[in-house]
Coordinates of C-alpha atoms and ligand atoms in Angstrom, one line a residue:
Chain A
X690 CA 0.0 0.0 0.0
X691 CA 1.2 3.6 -1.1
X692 CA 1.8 5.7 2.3
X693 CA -0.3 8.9 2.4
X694 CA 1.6 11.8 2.1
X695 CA 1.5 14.4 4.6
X696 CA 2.6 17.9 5.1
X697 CA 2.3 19.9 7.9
X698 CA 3.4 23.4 8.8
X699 CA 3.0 26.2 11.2
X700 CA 2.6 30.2 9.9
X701 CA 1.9 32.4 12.8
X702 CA 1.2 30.4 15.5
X703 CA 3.1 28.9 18.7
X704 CA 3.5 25.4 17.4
X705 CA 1.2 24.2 20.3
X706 CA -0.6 22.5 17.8
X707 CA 2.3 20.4 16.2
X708 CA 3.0 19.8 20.0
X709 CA -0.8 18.5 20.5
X710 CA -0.1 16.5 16.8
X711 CA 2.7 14.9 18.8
X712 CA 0.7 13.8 22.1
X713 CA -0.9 11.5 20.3
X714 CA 1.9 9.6 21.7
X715 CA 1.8 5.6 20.4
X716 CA -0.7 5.5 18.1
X717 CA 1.7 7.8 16.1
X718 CA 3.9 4.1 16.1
X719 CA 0.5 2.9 14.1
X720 CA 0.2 6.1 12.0
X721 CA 3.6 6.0 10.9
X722 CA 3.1 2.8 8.7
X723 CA 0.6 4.4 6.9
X724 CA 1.6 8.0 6.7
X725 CA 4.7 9.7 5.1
X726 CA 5.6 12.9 6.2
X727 CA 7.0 15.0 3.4
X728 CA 7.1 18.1 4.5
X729 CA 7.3 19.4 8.1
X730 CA 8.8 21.5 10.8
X731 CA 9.4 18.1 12.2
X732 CA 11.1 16.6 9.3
X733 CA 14.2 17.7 7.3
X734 CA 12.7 18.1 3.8
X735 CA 13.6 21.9 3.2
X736 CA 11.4 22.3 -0.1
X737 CA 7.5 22.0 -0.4
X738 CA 7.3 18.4 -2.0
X739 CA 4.9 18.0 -5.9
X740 CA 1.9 15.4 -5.0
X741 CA 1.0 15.8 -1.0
X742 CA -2.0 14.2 -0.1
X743 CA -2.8 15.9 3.2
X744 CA -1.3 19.0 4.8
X745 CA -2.4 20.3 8.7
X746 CA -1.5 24.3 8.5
X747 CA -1.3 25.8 12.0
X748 CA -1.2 29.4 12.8
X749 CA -2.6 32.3 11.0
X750 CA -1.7 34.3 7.7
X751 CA 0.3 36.9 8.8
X752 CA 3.2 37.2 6.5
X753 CA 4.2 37.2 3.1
X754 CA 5.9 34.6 3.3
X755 CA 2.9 32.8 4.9
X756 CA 0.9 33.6 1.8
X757 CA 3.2 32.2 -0.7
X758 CA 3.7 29.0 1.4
X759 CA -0.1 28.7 1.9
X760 CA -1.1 29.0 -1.6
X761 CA 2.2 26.6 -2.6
X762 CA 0.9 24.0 -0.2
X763 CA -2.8 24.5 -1.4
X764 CA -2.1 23.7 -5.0
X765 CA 0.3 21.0 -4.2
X766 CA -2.3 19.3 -1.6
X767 CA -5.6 17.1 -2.3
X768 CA -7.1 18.5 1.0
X769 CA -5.8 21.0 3.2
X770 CA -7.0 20.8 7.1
X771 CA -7.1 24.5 9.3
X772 CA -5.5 22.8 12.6
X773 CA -6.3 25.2 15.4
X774 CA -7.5 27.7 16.4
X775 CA -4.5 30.5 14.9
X776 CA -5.8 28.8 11.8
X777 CA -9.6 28.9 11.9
X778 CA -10.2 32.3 13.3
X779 CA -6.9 34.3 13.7
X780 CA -6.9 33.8 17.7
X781 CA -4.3 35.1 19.4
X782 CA -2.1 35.8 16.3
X783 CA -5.1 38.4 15.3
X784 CA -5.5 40.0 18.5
X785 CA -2.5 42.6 16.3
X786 CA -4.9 43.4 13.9
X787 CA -7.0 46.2 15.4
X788 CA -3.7 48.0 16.2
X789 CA -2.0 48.3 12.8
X790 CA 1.6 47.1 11.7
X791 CA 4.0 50.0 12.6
X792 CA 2.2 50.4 16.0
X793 CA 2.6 46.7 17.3
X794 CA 6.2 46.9 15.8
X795 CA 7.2 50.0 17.9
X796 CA 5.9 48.5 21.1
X797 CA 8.0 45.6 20.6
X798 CA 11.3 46.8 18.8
X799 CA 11.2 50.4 20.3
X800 CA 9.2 50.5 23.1
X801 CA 9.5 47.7 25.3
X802 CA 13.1 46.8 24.4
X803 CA 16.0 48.0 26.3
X804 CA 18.9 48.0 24.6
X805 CA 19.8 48.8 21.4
X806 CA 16.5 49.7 19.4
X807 CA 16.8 48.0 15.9
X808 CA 13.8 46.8 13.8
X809 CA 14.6 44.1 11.5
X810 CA 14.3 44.5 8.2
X811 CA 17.1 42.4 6.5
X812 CA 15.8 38.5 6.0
X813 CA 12.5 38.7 7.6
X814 CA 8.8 38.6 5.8
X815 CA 6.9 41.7 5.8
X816 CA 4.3 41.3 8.0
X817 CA 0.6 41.6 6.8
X818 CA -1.8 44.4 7.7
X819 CA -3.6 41.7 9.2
X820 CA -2.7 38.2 10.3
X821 CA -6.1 36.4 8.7
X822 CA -7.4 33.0 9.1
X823 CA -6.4 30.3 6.8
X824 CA -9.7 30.1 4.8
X825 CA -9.4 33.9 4.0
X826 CA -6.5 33.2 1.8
X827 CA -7.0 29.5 0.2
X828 CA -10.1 26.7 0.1
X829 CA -10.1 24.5 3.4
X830 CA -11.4 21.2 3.2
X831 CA -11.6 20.6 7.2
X832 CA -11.1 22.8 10.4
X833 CA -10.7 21.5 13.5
X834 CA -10.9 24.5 16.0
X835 CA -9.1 24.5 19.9
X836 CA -6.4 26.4 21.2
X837 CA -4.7 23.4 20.9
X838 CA -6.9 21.0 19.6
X839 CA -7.0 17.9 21.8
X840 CA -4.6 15.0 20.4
X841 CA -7.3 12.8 20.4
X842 CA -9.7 14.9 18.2
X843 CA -6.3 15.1 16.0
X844 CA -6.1 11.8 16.0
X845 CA -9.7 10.9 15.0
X846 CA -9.6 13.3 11.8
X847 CA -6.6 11.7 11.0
X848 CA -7.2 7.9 11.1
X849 CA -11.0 9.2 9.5
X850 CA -9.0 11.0 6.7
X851 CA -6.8 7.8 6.5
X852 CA -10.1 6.1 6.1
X853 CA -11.3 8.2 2.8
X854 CA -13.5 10.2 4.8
X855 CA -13.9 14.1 5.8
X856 CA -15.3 13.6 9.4
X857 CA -17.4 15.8 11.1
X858 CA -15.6 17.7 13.7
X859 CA -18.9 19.3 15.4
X860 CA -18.4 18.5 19.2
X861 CA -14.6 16.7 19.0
X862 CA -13.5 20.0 20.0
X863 CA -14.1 24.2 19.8
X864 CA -13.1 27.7 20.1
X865 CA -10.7 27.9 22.8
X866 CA -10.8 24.5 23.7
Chain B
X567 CA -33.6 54.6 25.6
X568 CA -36.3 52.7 27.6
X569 CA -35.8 48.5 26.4
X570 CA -39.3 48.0 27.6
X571 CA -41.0 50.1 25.4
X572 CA -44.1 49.0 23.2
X573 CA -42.5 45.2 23.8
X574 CA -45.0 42.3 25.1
X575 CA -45.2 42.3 28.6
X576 CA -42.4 41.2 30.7
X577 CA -44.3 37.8 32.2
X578 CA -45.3 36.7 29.1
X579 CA -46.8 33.4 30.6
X580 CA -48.5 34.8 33.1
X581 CA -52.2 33.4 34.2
X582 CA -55.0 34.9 33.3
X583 CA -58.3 33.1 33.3
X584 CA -60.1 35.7 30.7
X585 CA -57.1 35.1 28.2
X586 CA -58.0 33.2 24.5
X587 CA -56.6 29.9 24.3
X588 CA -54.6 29.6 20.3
X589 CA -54.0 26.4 18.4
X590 CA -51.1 26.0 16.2
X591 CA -48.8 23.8 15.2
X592 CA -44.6 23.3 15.7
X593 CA -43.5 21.3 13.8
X594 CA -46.3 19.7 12.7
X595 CA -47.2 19.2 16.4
X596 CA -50.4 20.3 18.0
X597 CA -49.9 22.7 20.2
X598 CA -51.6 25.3 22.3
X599 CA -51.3 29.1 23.9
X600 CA -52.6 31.8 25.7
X601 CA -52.6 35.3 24.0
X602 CA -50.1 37.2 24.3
X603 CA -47.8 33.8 25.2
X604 CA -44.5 33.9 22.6
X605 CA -43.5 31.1 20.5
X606 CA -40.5 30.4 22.8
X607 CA -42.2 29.7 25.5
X608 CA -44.5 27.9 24.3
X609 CA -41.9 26.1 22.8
X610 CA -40.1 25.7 25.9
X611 CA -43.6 23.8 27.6
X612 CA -43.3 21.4 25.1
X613 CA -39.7 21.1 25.6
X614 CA -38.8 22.1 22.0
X615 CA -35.3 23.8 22.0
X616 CA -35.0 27.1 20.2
X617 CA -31.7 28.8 20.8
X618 CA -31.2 32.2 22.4
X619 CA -29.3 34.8 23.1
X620 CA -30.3 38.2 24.1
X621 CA -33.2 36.5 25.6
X622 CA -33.4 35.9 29.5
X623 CA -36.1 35.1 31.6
X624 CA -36.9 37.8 33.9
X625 CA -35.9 40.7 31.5
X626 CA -38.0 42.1 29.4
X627 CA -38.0 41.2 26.0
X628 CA -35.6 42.8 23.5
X629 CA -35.6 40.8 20.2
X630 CA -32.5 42.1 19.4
X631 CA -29.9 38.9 18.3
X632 CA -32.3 37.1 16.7
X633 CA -30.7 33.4 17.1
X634 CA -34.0 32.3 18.1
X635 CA -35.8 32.8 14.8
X636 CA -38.1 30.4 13.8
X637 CA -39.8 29.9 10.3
X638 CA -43.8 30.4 9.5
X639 CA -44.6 28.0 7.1
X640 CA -47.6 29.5 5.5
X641 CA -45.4 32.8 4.6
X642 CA -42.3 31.8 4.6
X643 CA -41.1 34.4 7.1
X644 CA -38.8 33.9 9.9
X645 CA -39.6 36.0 12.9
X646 CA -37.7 36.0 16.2
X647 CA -39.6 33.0 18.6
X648 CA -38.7 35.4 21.9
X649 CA -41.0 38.8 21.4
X650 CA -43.0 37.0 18.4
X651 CA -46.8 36.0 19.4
X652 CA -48.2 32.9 17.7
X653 CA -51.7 33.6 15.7
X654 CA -54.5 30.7 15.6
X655 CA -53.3 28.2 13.1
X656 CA -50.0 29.1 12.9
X657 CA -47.6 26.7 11.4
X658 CA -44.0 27.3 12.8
X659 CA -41.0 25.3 12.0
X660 CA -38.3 25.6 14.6
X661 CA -35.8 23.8 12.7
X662 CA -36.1 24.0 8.9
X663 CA -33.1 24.4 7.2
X664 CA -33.7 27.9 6.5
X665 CA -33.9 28.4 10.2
X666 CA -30.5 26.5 11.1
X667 CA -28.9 28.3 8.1
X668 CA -30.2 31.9 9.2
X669 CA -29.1 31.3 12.9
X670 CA -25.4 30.1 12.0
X671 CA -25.2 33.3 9.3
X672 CA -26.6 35.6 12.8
X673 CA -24.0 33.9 15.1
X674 CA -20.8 34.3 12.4
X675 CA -21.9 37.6 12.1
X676 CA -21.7 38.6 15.5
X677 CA -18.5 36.7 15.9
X678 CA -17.0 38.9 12.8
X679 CA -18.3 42.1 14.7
X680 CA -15.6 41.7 17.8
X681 CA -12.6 40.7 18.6
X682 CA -13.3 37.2 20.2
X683 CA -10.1 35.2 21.1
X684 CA -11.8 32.6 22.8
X685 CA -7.9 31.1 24.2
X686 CA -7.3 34.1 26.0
X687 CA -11.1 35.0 27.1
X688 CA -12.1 35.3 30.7
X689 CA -15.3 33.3 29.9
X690 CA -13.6 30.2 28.2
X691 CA -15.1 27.4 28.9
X692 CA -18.8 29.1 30.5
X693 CA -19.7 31.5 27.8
X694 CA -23.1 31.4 26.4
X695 CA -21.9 32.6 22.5
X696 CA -19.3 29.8 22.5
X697 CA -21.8 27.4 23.7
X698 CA -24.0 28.5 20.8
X699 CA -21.2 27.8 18.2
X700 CA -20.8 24.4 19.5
X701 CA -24.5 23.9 19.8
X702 CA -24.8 24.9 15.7
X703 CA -22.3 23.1 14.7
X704 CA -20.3 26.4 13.3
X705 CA -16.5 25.4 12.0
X706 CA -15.7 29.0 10.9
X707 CA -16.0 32.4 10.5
X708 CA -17.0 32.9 6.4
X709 CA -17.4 36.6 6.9
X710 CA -14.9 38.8 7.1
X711 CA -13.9 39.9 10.7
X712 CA -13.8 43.5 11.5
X713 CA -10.9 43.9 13.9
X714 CA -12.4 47.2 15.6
X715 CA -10.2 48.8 18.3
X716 CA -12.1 49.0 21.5
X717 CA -10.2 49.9 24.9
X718 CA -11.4 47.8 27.6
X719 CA -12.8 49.6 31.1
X720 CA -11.0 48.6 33.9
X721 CA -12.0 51.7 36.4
X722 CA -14.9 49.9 38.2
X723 CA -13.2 48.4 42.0
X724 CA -15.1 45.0 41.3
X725 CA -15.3 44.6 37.7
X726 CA -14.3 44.9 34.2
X727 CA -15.9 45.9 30.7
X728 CA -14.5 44.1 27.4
X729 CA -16.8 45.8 25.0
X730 CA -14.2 43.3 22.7
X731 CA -16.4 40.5 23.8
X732 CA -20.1 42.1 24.2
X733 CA -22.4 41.3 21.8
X734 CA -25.2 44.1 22.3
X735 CA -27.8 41.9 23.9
X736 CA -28.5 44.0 26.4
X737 CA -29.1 42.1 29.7
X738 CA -26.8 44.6 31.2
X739 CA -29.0 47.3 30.4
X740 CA -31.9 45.6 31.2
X741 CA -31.1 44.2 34.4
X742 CA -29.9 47.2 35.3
X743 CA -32.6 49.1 34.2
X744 CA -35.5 46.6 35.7
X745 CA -34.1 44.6 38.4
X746 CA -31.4 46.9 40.0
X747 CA -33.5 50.6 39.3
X748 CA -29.7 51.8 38.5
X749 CA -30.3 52.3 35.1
X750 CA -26.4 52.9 34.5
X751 CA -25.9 51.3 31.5
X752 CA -27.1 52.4 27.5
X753 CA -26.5 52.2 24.5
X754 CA -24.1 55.0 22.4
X755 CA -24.5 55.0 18.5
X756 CA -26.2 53.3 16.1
X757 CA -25.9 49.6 14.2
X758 CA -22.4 48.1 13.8
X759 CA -20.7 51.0 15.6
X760 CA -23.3 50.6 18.9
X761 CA -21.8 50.3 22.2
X762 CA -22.7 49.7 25.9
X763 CA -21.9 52.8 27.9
X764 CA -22.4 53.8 31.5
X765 CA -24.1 56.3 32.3
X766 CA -22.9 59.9 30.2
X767 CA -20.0 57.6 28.3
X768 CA -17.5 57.9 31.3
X769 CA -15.4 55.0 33.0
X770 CA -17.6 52.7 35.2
X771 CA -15.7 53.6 38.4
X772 CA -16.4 57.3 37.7
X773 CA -20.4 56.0 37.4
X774 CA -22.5 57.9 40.2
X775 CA -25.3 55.8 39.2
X776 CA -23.5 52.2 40.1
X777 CA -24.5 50.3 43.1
X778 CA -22.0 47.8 42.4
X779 CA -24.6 44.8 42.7
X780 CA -22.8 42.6 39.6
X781 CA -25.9 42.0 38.2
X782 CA -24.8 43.1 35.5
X783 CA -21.8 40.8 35.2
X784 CA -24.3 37.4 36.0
X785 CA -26.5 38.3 33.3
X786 CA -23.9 38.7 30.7
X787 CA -23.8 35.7 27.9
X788 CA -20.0 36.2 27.6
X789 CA -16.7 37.7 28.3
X790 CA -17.5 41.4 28.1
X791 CA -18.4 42.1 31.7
X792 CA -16.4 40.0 34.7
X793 CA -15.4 39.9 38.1
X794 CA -12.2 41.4 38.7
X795 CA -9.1 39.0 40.1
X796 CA -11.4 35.6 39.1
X797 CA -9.7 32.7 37.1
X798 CA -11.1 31.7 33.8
X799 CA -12.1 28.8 35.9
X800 CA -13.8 31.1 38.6
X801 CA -15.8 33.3 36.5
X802 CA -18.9 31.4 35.9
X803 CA -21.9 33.2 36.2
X804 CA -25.0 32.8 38.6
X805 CA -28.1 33.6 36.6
X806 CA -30.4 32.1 39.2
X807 CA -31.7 35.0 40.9
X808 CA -33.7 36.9 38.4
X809 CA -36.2 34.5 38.0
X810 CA -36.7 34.2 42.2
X811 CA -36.3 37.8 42.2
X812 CA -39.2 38.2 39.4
X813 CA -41.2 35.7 41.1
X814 CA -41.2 37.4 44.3
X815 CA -42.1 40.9 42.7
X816 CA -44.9 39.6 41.1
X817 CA -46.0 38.1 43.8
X818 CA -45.5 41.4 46.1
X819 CA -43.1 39.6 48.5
X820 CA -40.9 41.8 48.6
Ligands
SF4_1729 S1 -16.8 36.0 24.9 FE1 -17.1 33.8 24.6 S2 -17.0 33.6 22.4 FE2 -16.1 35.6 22.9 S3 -13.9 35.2 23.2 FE3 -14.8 35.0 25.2 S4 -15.3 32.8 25.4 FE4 -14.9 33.2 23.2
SF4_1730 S1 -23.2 46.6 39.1 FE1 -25.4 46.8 39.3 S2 -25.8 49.0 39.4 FE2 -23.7 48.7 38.6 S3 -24.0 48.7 36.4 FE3 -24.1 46.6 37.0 S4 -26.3 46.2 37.4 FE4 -26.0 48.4 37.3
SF4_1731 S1 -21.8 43.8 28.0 FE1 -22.6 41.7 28.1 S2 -24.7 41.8 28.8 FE2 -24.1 43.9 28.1 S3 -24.7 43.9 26.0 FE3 -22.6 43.3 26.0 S4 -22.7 41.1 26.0 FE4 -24.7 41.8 26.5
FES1732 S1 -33.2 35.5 21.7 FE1 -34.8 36.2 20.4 S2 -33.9 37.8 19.4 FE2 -32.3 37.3 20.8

């Protein structure tokens, strides 16, 4: 049997969710001789892989470089899953968006810092005006909300993916959960 | 503004032997009312579920979220179940998928209105709006979210305002208005840009008007008003009292 391929990644978010991914503890041993993961902050591959079968974005859009990985992964995946709640609605990673850029930027690099005052400019994504949930940018197939979602709603959309199916989400987790 | 204005009256179920008895039908179930009852609670006597928001027993009605509409089937119209009077022969669906659809476009939009951040809320876990998402079965926001900028008030001793969580139902009002006789809360502007102010739009601590009873905060569906220095754990709210305080009012016990 062909091993699904699976990508993962995390835009703006706190990788609690790839953390959550990971506390599903041995049944990953199970998962892991039916999956392939070909692209992943967990694994090595360094390039966004042709032919993915299933990708899990965490975090918001907030960058970029966010949008251009987003809309690479979208086109490259048969479903794409909004894991969390940085994903779904913005959470946390949106709570910026109702101050502007340049202010949250001088609070962190001027204001609040003590030393030397330098914003970065050099090798970092611009930001967005807004960081935006995933949907806002590319077609989602599934979203499983929680802030993280609980490893064992993870797990159940991923052996029910495994299985052909979309599941339903509606009560495995929610906002906040 | 005066909530109570040209609205049913507050005890919409209350006896009245000289009252017309209605027949109708929810969902194609025979059902019975007095004039002057609403559809939600006669709904409720039947224990048929409609969903609600701004709607709490022991306030007057307000009619103002409209999660609990509910579809006539002879028209076609949805109408609010809370401040909407059944006529003789009514047919009302509770559930149609008109309804469900409507209720879940309502709830996203009042979601996109605020900055909700359900993670970081006060009311995680014990809020009445997240409990509705659940409830319909919402997976996402499709609207747009609005991202206004809205400075919470912190100047009350006891308690806090997030007008980032409130969404305009106006229990606090209300209760303020009705139950307490403080009347420190209202409402400033109009539509989308509405907010909850107290009393001449200053800081609650600054409020002359403010007995500091927390009704208020026990009424409130969600996050926007809490008990200061309570956990997200602690800050459940106790709703219990308005209908033993109405109940003792109307019977003059008090
Ligand atoms: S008020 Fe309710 S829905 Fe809004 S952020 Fe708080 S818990 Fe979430
Ligand atoms: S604490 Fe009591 S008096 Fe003060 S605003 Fe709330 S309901 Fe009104
Ligand atoms: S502060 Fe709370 S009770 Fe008052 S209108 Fe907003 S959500 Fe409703
Ligand atoms: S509960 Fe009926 S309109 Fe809000």
């Amino acid at each position: 049997m062909n091993k699904v391929r699976i990508a993962t990644t995390w835009l703006d978010g706190c990788s609690g969710c790839h953390m959550s991914f990971l506390d599903i503890d041995q049944r990953l041993a199970d998962l892991a001789d039916k999956i392939e993961i070909v692209y992943s902050p967990l694994v090595d591959a360094l390039k966004i892989p042709d032919g993915i079968d299933v990708t899990f974005v965490e975090g918001a859009v907030s960058s970029e470089d966010d949008v251009r990985k987003v809309r690479l992964l979208r086109e490259r995946s048969k479903l794409l899953i909004a894991l969390g709640d940085c994903a779904v609605t913005g959470n946390v990673s949106a709570m910026r968006n109702s101050f502007g850029v340049q202010e949250v930027l001088d609070r962190v690099y001027n204001e609040e810092t003590a030393g030397e005052k330098v914003m970065p400019t050099v090798g970092v994504p611009r930001l967005k005006t807004h960081a935006c949930p995933v949907h806002s940018y590319v077609n989602v197939d599934a979203f499983l909300p929680g802030c993280p979602p609980p490893s064992d709603a993870i797990y159940y959309l991923i052996s029910e993916l495994l299985e052909g199916r979309i599941p339903d989400m509606v009560g495995k987790s929610r906002f906040g959960a | 503004m005066n909530p109570s204005a040209n609205l049913p009256p507050r005890q919409a179920t209350v006896n009245d032997a000289l009252s017309r008895i209605l027949t109708f039908k929810i969902n194609d179930r025979d059902v019975s009312a007095r004039d002057g009852e609403t559809i939600l609670s006669v709904a409720s006597r039947y224990n048929i579920k409609i969903p609600t928001l701004c709607h709490l027993d022991g306030l007057s009605p307000y009619g103002g979220c409209r999660i609990c509409v509910v579809e006539l089937k002879q028209s076609g119209k949805l109408v609010p179940a809370c401040i909407t009077c059944p006529q003789e022969g009514a047919e009302i669906l509770t559930h149609s998928q008109r309804v469900v659809e409507s209720r879940k476009k309502i709830l996203e939009l009042i979601f996109s209105e605020r900055n909700h951040v359900c993670a970081v809320c006060v009311s995680n876990g014990h809020c009445e709006l997240q409990q509705l998402a659940t409830d319909l079965g919402l997976t996402h926001i499709h609207y747009a979210y609005r991202y206004p900028h809205l400075a919470v008030d912190a100047s009350h001793h006891r308690f806090v305002l997030d007008p980032n969580r409130c969404v305009l139902c106006l229990r606090c009002v209300r209760v303020c208005a009705e139950i307490e006789g403080a009347h420190t809360w209202d409402v400033m502007g109009r539509g989308i840009s509405s907010q909850i102010i107290a009393d001449l739009n200053q800081p609650w601590g600054s409020s002359p008007t403010c007995t500091s009873c927390g009704k208020c905060v026990q009424v409130c569906p969600t996050g926007a008003l809490s008990e200061k220095g309570k956990s997200v754990a602690e800050m459940v709210k106790n709703q219990e009292f308005l209908p033993y305080l109405q109940e003792m009012r109307d019977k003059k016990h008090y």
